[in-house]
PDB file of C-alpha atoms in Angstrom:
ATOM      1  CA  UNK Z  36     139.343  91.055  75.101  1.00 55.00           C
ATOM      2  CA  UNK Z  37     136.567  92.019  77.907  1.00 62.00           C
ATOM      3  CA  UNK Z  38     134.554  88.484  78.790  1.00 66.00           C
ATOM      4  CA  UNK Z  39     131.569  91.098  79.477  1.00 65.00           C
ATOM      5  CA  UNK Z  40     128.417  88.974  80.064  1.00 68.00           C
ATOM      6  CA  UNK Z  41     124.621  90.108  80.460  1.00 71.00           C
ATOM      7  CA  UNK Z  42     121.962  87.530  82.673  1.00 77.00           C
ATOM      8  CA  UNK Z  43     118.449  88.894  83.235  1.00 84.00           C
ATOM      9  CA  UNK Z  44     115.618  87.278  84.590  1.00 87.00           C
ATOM     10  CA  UNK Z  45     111.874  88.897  84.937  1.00 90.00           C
ATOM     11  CA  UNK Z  46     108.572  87.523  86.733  1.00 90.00           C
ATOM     12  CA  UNK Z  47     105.476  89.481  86.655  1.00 94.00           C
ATOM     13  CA  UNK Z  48     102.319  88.797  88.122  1.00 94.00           C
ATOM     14  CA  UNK Z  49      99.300  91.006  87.317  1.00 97.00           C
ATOM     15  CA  UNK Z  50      95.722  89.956  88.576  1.00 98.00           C
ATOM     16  CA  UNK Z  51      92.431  91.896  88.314  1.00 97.00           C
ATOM     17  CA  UNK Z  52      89.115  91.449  90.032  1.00 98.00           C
ATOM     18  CA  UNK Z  53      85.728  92.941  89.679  1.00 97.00           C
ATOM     19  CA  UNK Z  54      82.661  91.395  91.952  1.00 97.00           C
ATOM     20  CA  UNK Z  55      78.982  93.263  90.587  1.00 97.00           C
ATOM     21  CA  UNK Z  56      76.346  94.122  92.262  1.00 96.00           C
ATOM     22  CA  UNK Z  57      78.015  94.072  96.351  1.00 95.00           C
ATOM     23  CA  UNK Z  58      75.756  93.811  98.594  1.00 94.00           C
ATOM     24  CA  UNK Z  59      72.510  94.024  96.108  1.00 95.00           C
ATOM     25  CA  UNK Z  60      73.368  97.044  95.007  1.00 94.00           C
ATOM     26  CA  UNK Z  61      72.632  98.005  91.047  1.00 95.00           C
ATOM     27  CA  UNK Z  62      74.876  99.272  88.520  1.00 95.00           C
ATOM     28  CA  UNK Z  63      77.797  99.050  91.085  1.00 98.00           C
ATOM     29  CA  UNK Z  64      80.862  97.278  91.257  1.00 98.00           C
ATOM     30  CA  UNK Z  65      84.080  96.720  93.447  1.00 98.00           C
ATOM     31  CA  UNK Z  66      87.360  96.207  92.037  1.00 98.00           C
ATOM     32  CA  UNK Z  67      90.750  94.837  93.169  1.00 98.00           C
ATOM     33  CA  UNK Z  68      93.899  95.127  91.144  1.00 97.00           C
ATOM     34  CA  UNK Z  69      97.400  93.696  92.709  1.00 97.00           C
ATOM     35  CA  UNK Z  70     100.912  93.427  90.766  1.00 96.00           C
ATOM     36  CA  UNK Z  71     104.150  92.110  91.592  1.00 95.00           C
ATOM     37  CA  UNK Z  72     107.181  92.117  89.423  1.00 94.00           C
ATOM     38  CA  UNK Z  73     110.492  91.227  89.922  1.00 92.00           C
ATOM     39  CA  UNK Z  74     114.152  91.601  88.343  1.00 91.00           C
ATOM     40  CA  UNK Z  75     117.050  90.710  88.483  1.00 87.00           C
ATOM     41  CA  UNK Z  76     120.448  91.305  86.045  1.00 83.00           C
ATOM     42  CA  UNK Z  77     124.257  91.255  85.978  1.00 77.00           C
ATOM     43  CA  UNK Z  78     127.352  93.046  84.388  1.00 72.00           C
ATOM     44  CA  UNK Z  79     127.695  95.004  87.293  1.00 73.00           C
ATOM     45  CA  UNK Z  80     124.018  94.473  89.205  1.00 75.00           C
ATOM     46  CA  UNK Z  81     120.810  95.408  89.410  1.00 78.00           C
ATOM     47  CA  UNK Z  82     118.101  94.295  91.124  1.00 85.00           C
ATOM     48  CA  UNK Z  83     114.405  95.174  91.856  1.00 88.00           C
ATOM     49  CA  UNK Z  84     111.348  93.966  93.106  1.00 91.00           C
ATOM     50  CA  UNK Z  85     107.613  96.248  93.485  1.00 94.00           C
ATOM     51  CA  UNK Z  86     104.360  95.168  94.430  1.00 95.00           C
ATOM     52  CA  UNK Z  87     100.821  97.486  94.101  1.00 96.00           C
ATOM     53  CA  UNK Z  88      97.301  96.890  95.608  1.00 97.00           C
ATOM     54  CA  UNK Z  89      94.711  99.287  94.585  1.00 97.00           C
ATOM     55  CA  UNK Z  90      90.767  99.112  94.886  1.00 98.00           C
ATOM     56  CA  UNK Z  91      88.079 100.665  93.434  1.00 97.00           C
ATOM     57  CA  UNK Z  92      84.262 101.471  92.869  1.00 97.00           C
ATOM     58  CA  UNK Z  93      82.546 101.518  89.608  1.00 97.00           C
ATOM     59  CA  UNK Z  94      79.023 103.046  88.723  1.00 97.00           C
ATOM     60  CA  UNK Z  95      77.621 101.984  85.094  1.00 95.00           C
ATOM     61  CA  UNK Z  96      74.281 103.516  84.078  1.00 92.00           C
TER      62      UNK Z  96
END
């Protein structure tokens, strides 16, 4: 009766870094974090894409 069909598709990317000690400095760190995902669908449509960069300090004692 309704030929109703559904097609998705998804890619996501996710990496994390963390370097120690920059620059000699003890107990500290510096972080990098960047994502990317991606979507994509039918029936009607939909589609999406994001991306995110963030970066950080960290302090352990």
């Amino acid at each position: 009766m309704f030929k109703l069909f559904q097609n998705d598709k998804t890619l996501s990317l996710d990496a994390f870094y963390q370097y120690d000690e920059p620059l000699g400095y003890k107990h500290w760190s510096v972080l990098g974090l960047a994502i990317w995902k991606q979507s994509k669908s039918s029936l009607t449509f939909y589609n999406t894409q994001s991306a995110a960069i963030g970066v950080g300090v960290g302090y352990t004692w």
